[in-house]
Short mmCIF file of C-alpha atoms and ligand atoms in Angstrom, two decimals:
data_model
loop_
_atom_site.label_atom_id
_atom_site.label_comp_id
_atom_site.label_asym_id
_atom_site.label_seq_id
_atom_site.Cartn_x
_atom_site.Cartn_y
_atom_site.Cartn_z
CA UNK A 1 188.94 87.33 117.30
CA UNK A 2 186.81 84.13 116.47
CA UNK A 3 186.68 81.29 115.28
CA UNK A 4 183.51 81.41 113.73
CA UNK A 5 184.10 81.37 110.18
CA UNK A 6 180.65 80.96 108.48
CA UNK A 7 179.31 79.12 111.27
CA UNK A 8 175.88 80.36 113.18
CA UNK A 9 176.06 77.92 116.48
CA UNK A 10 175.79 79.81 119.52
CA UNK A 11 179.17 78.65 121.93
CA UNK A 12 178.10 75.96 124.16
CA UNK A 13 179.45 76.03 127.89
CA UNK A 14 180.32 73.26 129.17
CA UNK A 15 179.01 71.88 132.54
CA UNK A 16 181.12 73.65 135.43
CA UNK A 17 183.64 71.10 137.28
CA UNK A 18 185.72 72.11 140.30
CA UNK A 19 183.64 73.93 142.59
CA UNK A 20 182.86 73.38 146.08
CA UNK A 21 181.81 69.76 146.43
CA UNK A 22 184.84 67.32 147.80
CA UNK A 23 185.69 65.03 144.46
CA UNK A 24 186.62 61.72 144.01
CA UNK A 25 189.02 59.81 146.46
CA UNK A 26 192.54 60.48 144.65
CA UNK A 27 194.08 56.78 143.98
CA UNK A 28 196.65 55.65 145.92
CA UNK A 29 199.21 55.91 143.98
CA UNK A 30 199.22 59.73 143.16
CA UNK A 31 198.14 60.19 146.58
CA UNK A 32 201.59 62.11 147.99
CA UNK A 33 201.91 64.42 144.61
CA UNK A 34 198.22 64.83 144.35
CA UNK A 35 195.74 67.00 146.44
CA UNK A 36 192.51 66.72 144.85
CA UNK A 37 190.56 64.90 141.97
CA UNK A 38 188.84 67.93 139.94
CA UNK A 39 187.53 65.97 137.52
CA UNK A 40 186.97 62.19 137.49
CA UNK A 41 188.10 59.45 134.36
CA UNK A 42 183.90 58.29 134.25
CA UNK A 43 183.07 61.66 134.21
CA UNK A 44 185.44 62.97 131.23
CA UNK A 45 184.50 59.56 129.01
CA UNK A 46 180.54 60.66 129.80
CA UNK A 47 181.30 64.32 128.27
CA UNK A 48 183.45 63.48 125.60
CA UNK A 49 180.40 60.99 124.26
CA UNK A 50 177.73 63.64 124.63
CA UNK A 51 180.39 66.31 122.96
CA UNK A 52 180.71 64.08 120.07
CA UNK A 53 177.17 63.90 119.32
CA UNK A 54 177.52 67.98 119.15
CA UNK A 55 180.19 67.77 116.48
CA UNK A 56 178.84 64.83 114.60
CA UNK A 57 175.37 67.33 114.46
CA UNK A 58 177.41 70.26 112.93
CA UNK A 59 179.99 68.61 111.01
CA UNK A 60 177.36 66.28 109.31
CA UNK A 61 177.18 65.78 105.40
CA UNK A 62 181.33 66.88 105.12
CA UNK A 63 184.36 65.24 105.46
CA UNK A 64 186.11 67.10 108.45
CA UNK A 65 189.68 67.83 108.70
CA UNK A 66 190.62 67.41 112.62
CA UNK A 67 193.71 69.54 113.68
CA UNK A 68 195.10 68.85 116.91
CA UNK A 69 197.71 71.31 118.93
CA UNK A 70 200.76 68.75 120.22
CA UNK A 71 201.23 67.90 122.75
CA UNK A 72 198.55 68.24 125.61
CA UNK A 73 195.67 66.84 123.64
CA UNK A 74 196.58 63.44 123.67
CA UNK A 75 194.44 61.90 125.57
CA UNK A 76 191.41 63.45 124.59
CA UNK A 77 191.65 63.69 120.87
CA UNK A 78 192.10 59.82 121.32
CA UNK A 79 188.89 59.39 123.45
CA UNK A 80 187.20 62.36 121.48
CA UNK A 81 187.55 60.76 117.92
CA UNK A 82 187.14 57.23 118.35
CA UNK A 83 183.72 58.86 119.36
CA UNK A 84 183.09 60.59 116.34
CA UNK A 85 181.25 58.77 113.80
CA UNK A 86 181.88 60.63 110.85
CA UNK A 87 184.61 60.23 107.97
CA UNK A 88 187.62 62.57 108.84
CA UNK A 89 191.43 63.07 108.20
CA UNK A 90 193.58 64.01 111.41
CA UNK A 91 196.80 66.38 111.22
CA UNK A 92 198.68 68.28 114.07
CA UNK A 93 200.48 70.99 114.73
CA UNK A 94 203.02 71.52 117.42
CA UNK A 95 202.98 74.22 119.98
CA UNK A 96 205.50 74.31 122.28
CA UNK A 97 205.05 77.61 125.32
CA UNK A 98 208.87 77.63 126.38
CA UNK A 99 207.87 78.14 129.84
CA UNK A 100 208.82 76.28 133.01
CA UNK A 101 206.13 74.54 135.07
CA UNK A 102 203.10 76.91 135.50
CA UNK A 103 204.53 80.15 133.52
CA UNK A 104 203.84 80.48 129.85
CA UNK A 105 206.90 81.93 128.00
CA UNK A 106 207.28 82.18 124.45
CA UNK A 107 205.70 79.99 121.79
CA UNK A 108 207.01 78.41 119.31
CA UNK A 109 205.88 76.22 116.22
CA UNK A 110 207.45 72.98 116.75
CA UNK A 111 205.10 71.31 113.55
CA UNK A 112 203.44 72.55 110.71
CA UNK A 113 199.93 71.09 109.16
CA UNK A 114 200.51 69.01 105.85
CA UNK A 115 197.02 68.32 104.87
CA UNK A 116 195.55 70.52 103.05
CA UNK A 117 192.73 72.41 104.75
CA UNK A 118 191.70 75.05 101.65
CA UNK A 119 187.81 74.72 101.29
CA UNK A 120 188.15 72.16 104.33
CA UNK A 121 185.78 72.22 107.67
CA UNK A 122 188.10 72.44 110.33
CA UNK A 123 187.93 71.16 114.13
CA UNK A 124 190.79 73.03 116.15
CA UNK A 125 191.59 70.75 119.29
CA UNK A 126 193.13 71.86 122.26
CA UNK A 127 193.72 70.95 125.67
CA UNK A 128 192.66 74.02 127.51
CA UNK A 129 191.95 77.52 126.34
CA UNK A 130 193.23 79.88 129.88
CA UNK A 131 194.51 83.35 128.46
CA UNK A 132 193.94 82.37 125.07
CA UNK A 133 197.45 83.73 123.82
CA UNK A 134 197.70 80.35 122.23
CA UNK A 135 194.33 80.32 120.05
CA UNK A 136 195.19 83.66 119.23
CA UNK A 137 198.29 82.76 117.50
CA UNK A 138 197.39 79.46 115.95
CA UNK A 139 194.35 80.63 114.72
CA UNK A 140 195.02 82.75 112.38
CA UNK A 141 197.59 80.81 110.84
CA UNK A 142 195.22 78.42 110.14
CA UNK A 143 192.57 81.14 108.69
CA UNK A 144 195.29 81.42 106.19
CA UNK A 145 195.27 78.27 104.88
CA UNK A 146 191.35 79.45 104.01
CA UNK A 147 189.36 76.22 105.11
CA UNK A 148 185.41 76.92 104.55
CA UNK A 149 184.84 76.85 108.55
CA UNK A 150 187.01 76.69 111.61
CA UNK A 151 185.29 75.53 115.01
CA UNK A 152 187.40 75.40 118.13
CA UNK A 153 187.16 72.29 120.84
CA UNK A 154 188.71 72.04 123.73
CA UNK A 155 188.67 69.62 126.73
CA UNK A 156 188.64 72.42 129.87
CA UNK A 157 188.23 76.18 129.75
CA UNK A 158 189.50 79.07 132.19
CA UNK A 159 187.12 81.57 131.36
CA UNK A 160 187.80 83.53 134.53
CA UNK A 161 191.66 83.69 132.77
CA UNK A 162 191.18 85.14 129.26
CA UNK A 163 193.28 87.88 128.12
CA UNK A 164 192.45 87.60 124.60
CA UNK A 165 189.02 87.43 122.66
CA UNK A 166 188.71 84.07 122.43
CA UNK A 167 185.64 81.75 122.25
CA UNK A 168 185.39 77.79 122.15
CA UNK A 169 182.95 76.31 120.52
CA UNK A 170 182.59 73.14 122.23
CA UNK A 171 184.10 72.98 125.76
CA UNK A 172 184.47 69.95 127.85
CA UNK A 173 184.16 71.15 131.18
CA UNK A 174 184.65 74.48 132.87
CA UNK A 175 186.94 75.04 135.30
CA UNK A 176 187.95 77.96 137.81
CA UNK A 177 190.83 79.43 138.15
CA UNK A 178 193.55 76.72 138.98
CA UNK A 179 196.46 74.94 137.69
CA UNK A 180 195.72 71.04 136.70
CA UNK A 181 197.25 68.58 135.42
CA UNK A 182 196.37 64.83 134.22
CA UNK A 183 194.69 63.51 130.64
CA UNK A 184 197.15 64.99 128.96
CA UNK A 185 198.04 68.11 130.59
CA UNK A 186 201.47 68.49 132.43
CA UNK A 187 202.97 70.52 135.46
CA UNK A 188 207.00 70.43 133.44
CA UNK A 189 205.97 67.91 131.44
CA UNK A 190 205.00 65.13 134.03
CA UNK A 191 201.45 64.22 135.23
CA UNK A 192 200.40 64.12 131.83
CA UNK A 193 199.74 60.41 132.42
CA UNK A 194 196.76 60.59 134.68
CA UNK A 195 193.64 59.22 133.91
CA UNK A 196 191.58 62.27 135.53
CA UNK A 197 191.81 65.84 136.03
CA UNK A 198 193.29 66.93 139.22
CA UNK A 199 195.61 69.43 141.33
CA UNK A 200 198.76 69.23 142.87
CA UNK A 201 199.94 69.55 146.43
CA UNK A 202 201.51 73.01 146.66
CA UNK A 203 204.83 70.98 147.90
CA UNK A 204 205.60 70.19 144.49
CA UNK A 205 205.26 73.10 142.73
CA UNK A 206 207.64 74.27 145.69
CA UNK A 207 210.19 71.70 145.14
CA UNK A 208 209.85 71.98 141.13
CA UNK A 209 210.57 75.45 141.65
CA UNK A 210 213.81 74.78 143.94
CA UNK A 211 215.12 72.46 141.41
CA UNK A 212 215.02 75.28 138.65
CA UNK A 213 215.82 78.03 140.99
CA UNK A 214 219.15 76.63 141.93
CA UNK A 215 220.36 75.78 138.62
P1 IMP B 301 196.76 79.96 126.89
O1 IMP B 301 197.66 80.27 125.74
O2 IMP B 301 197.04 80.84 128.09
O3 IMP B 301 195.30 79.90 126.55
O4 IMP B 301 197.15 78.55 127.44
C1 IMP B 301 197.07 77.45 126.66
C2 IMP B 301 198.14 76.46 127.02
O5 IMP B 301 198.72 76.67 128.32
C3 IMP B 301 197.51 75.09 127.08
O6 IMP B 301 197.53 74.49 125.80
C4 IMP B 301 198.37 74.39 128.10
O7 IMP B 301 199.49 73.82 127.46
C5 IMP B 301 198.83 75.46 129.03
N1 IMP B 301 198.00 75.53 130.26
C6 IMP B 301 197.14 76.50 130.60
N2 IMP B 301 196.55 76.24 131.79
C7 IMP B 301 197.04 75.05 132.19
C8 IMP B 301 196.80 74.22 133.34
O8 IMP B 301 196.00 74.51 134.25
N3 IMP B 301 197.52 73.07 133.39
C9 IMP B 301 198.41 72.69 132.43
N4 IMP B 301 198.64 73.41 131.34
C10 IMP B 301 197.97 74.60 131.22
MG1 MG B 302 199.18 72.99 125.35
#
């Protein structure tokens, strides 16, 4: 599946973060849950500008219609919009993966869209496409509503994860395969506080996974 709907744009990776090189010092204050900075808070606000100018290129001449997924994208939908220097109307819908900590389980719609999108260009924003179950399911429920053009943005991307055939069209960074949390994205719904990308200590996954375990 895609989500190019009348659209021509080859996908654009983004640049690679993650790999080898030792990151940023992790502040002091997340230093006992937090191994590792993946991705710093000057280095996010740098891509998001220079992802804007992509979407302000493609999305010129329209009004867009920005749908955001609930509730991971916080952070960057904030930083990514007030970026965007084009007239839009914002909207999101809630997707809620009934899973505890790092396992997706079964999703649910916790919020429908009420703008209508018919004849609309649409920007889909997500946190972080891994398996792609998610897009796969929201997707076509927004093809329904028959906007003229769908693209897909999301902050990070897994590709080294995908189960399903799903492409972004703008991508923040790209990441291996690992579990972060931070701008927005949680570990049980904490961490999603942080103002950069990083990785846990394996002791709290551990401990996270006692608590549940023994209930
Ligand atoms: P997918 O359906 O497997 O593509 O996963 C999409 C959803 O899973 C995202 O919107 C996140 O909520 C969650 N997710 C996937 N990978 C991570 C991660 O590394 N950290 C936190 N949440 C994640
Ligand atoms: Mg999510």
């Amino acid at each position: 599946m895609s989500a190019k709907l009348k659209t021509n744009s080859p996908r654009r990776k983004g640049p690679k973060a993650g790999n080898a090189k030792p990151g940023p010092a992790v502040p002091p204050r997340w230093r006992t849950e937090v191994e590792r900075v993946l991705i710093a808070e000057e280095q996010i606000a740098r891509r998001i500008k220079s992802l804007a100018r992509e979407i302000e290129r493609d999305f010129r001449g329209r009004e867009m219609v920005v749908v955001s997924l609930l509730n991971g994208t916080v952070m960057f939908l904030a930083d990514l919009i007030r970026h965007l220097n084009l007239p839009l109307r914002l909207d999101f819908m809630g997707v809620s993966s009934y899973g505890l900590g790092m396992e997706a389980g079964e999703l649910v719609f916790t919020k429908e869209l009420r703008l209508d999108v018919r004849g609309r260009d649409v920007l889909l924003v997500d946190d972080i496409l891994d398996t792609g179950k998610t897009m796969s399911r929201v997707l076509p429920k927004v093809q329904a509503l028959k906007p003229r053009r769908i693209k897909i943005c999301v902050m990070l991307d897994k590709p080294s994860r995908r189960t399903e055939d799903i492409t972004a069209d703008y991508v923040g960074f790209e990441i291996p395969d690992l579990f972060v949390v931070g701008y927005g994205l949680d570990f049980a719904e904490r961490y999603r506080n942080l103002p950069f990308v990083g990785v846990l200590h394996p002791h709290v996954y551990q401990q996270a996974c006692q608590r549940v375990c023994q209930k």
